[in-house]
Amino acid sequence: MNLYLIDQKGGLALQQGGSVVAEFDNGKMLELAESQQPLPAEIPDGIHIWGGRMPSASSADTAFSTLNIMPVASNGVIISPHHENNSTSGGGIVLFIAKADGALQPVKENKLLIELNNGKTLEVMPDYANKGLLIWGGREPIAGLPLEYTRKRTESLGLFPLAANVVHLFPYRLV
């Protein structure tokens, strides 16, 4: 998977990193990473979304949380770590790129494009009300674009639950 920063004009800049970490104002986290376990052949390439950080040898006491998942369209979903009080304190969500050495690099524009190994993409950003991480299949739809252009840049999203704290999310196109 490749990670691209998206600037204000929509330009893309390739970044070095293995996963994306979203930190919420209440201290909870989500981690978006390549699928590490084999999935059934009929499940398309995608990413795993972890409630908390992905388990690793270097992070033995990672706090996990179940996931809240709210579809917003056939090509968009808002995902957040579950907590009893679903309100946020207004601080928002900060995105980071996790480097191979574990260091977290903040994402200035708070918007990323994930390119999967099969060439399909997911666009990731805080949702507009800062209640969760907004993930689009393909690219974010933009009002006013011609319908043909919008169709080319968006794809539907599929979810394959793996556990209470991890789901496999994948973009797909109906033909």
CSV table of C-alpha atoms in Angstrom, one decimal:
chain,number,residue,atom,x,y,z
A,1,MET,CA,0.0,0.0,0.0
A,2,ASN,CA,1.2,3.5,-0.8
A,3,LEU,CA,0.3,6.6,1.3
A,4,TYR,CA,-0.1,10.0,-0.3
A,5,LEU,CA,-0.6,13.4,1.3
A,6,ILE,CA,-3.3,15.5,-0.3
A,7,ASP,CA,-2.7,19.2,-0.4
A,8,GLN,CA,-5.3,22.0,-0.6
A,9,LYS,CA,-5.3,21.9,-4.4
A,10,GLY,CA,-5.7,18.1,-4.6
A,11,GLY,CA,-2.1,17.4,-5.4
A,12,LEU,CA,-0.6,14.1,-4.2
A,13,ALA,CA,2.8,13.6,-2.5
A,14,LEU,CA,4.0,10.0,-1.8
A,15,GLN,CA,5.1,9.3,1.8
A,16,GLN,CA,7.1,6.6,3.5
A,17,GLY,CA,5.1,4.7,6.1
A,18,GLY,CA,3.4,1.5,6.8
A,19,SER,CA,0.0,2.6,8.3
A,20,VAL,CA,-2.2,5.5,9.2
A,21,VAL,CA,-3.0,6.4,12.8
A,22,ALA,CA,-6.0,8.6,13.7
A,23,GLU,CA,-5.9,10.0,17.3
A,24,PHE,CA,-9.2,11.3,18.7
A,25,ASP,CA,-9.5,14.2,21.2
A,26,ASN,CA,-10.4,11.6,23.9
A,27,GLY,CA,-7.1,9.8,23.4
A,28,LYS,CA,-8.5,6.8,21.6
A,29,MET,CA,-7.0,5.7,18.3
A,30,LEU,CA,-7.7,3.9,15.1
A,31,GLU,CA,-5.0,2.3,12.9
A,32,LEU,CA,-5.4,1.6,9.2
A,33,ALA,CA,-3.0,-0.9,7.9
A,34,GLU,CA,-2.4,-3.4,5.1
A,35,SER,CA,-4.1,-6.8,5.6
A,36,GLN,CA,-1.6,-9.1,7.2
A,37,GLN,CA,-3.7,-12.2,7.5
A,38,PRO,CA,-4.9,-14.2,4.5
A,39,LEU,CA,-8.6,-13.6,3.7
A,40,PRO,CA,-10.9,-15.8,1.7
A,41,ALA,CA,-10.1,-15.5,-2.0
A,42,GLU,CA,-13.5,-13.8,-2.7
A,43,ILE,CA,-12.7,-10.9,-0.4
A,44,PRO,CA,-11.0,-8.0,-2.4
A,45,ASP,CA,-7.8,-6.3,-1.4
A,46,GLY,CA,-8.3,-3.6,1.2
A,47,ILE,CA,-7.1,-2.4,4.6
A,48,HIS,CA,-7.7,-3.5,8.2
A,49,ILE,CA,-9.0,-0.9,10.5
A,50,TRP,CA,-8.1,-1.5,14.1
A,51,GLY,CA,-9.8,0.0,17.2
A,52,GLY,CA,-6.6,1.1,18.9
A,53,ARG,CA,-3.2,0.3,17.5
A,54,MET,CA,-2.4,-2.8,15.5
A,55,PRO,CA,-0.8,-5.5,17.7
A,56,SER,CA,3.0,-5.8,17.3
A,57,ALA,CA,5.9,-7.2,19.2
A,58,SER,CA,6.9,-3.6,20.3
A,59,SER,CA,3.5,-2.6,21.6
A,60,ALA,CA,2.5,-5.2,24.2
A,61,ASP,CA,0.0,-3.0,26.1
A,62,THR,CA,-2.0,-1.6,23.3
A,63,ALA,CA,-5.5,-0.5,24.4
A,64,PHE,CA,-8.2,-1.9,22.1
A,65,SER,CA,-11.8,-0.6,21.6
A,66,THR,CA,-14.7,-1.9,19.6
A,67,LEU,CA,-15.6,0.1,16.5
A,68,ASN,CA,-18.6,2.4,15.7
A,69,ILE,CA,-19.4,2.2,12.0
A,70,MET,CA,-21.8,4.5,10.2
A,71,PRO,CA,-22.4,4.4,6.5
A,72,VAL,CA,-22.9,7.8,4.9
A,73,ALA,CA,-23.2,6.6,1.3
A,74,SER,CA,-22.5,3.5,-0.8
A,75,ASN,CA,-18.9,4.9,-1.2
A,76,GLY,CA,-18.4,6.5,2.3
A,77,VAL,CA,-18.3,5.4,5.9
A,78,ILE,CA,-17.5,7.0,9.2
A,79,ILE,CA,-15.6,4.8,11.7
A,80,SER,CA,-14.6,5.7,15.3
A,81,PRO,CA,-13.5,3.8,18.4
A,82,HIS,CA,-16.4,3.1,20.6
A,83,HIS,CA,-16.6,4.9,23.9
A,84,GLU,CA,-19.6,5.2,26.3
A,85,ASN,CA,-19.9,8.9,25.8
A,86,ASN,CA,-20.0,9.4,22.0
A,87,SER,CA,-19.5,13.2,22.2
A,88,THR,CA,-16.2,14.8,21.5
A,89,SER,CA,-14.7,17.8,23.3
A,90,GLY,CA,-14.2,19.7,20.0
A,91,GLY,CA,-10.5,19.0,19.7
A,92,GLY,CA,-11.1,16.9,16.6
A,93,ILE,CA,-9.0,14.2,15.1
A,94,VAL,CA,-5.3,14.2,14.1
A,95,LEU,CA,-3.9,11.9,11.4
A,96,PHE,CA,-0.4,10.5,11.5
A,97,ILE,CA,1.7,8.3,9.2
A,98,ALA,CA,3.3,5.5,11.2
A,99,LYS,CA,6.9,5.0,10.1
A,100,ALA,CA,8.7,1.6,10.1
A,101,ASP,CA,10.5,2.5,13.3
A,102,GLY,CA,7.2,3.3,15.1
A,103,ALA,CA,7.6,7.1,14.9
A,104,LEU,CA,4.4,9.0,14.1
A,105,GLN,CA,4.6,11.8,11.5
A,106,PRO,CA,1.6,14.3,11.7
A,107,VAL,CA,-0.3,14.9,8.5
A,108,LYS,CA,-0.5,18.6,8.0
A,109,GLU,CA,-3.6,18.8,5.8
A,110,ASN,CA,-5.3,15.9,7.8
A,111,LYS,CA,-6.2,14.2,4.6
A,112,LEU,CA,-4.6,11.1,3.0
A,113,LEU,CA,-5.0,8.9,-0.1
A,114,ILE,CA,-4.3,5.2,0.4
A,115,GLU,CA,-3.4,3.3,-2.8
A,116,LEU,CA,-3.9,-0.4,-2.5
A,117,ASN,CA,-1.7,-3.0,-4.2
A,118,ASN,CA,-4.4,-3.6,-6.7
A,119,GLY,CA,-4.4,0.1,-7.7
A,120,LYS,CA,-7.7,1.0,-6.0
A,121,THR,CA,-7.8,3.9,-3.6
A,122,LEU,CA,-9.4,5.1,-0.4
A,123,GLU,CA,-9.5,8.7,0.7
A,124,VAL,CA,-9.2,9.3,4.5
A,125,MET,CA,-10.0,12.4,6.5
A,126,PRO,CA,-11.8,13.5,9.7
A,127,ASP,CA,-15.5,13.7,9.1
A,128,TYR,CA,-16.9,17.2,9.0
A,129,ALA,CA,-18.4,17.0,12.5
A,130,ASN,CA,-15.2,15.4,14.0
A,131,LYS,CA,-17.2,12.3,15.2
A,132,GLY,CA,-15.1,9.8,13.3
A,133,LEU,CA,-12.8,9.0,10.5
A,134,LEU,CA,-14.4,9.5,7.1
A,135,ILE,CA,-13.3,7.0,4.5
A,136,TRP,CA,-14.3,7.3,0.8
A,137,GLY,CA,-14.1,4.5,-1.8
A,138,GLY,CA,-11.9,6.0,-4.5
A,139,ARG,CA,-11.9,9.8,-3.9
A,140,GLU,CA,-14.1,12.1,-2.0
A,141,PRO,CA,-17.1,13.2,-4.1
A,142,ILE,CA,-17.0,16.9,-4.9
A,143,ALA,CA,-20.3,18.8,-5.5
A,144,GLY,CA,-20.5,20.3,-9.0
A,145,LEU,CA,-18.3,17.9,-10.8
A,146,PRO,CA,-19.7,16.4,-13.9
A,147,LEU,CA,-21.4,13.0,-13.2
A,148,GLU,CA,-19.1,11.1,-15.6
A,149,TYR,CA,-16.0,12.4,-13.7
A,150,THR,CA,-17.6,11.6,-10.3
A,151,ARG,CA,-18.3,8.0,-11.4
A,152,LYS,CA,-14.7,7.6,-12.4
A,153,ARG,CA,-13.3,8.8,-9.1
A,154,THR,CA,-15.7,7.0,-6.7
A,155,GLU,CA,-16.1,3.3,-5.7
A,156,SER,CA,-18.5,1.5,-3.4
A,157,LEU,CA,-17.1,0.2,0.0
A,158,GLY,CA,-17.4,-3.3,1.4
A,159,LEU,CA,-16.8,-4.4,5.0
A,160,PHE,CA,-15.7,-7.8,6.2
A,161,PRO,CA,-15.8,-8.0,10.1
A,162,LEU,CA,-12.9,-9.8,11.6
A,163,ALA,CA,-13.4,-9.1,15.3
A,164,ALA,CA,-15.1,-6.5,17.5
A,165,ASN,CA,-12.0,-4.2,17.2
A,166,VAL,CA,-11.0,-4.9,13.6
A,167,VAL,CA,-12.7,-4.8,10.1
A,168,HIS,CA,-11.4,-5.3,6.6
A,169,LEU,CA,-12.6,-2.4,4.4
A,170,PHE,CA,-12.3,-2.6,0.6
A,171,PRO,CA,-13.3,-0.5,-2.4
A,172,TYR,CA,-15.1,-2.2,-5.3
A,173,ARG,CA,-17.0,-1.2,-8.5
A,174,LEU,CA,-20.1,-2.8,-9.8
A,175,VAL,CA,-20.1,-3.4,-13.5
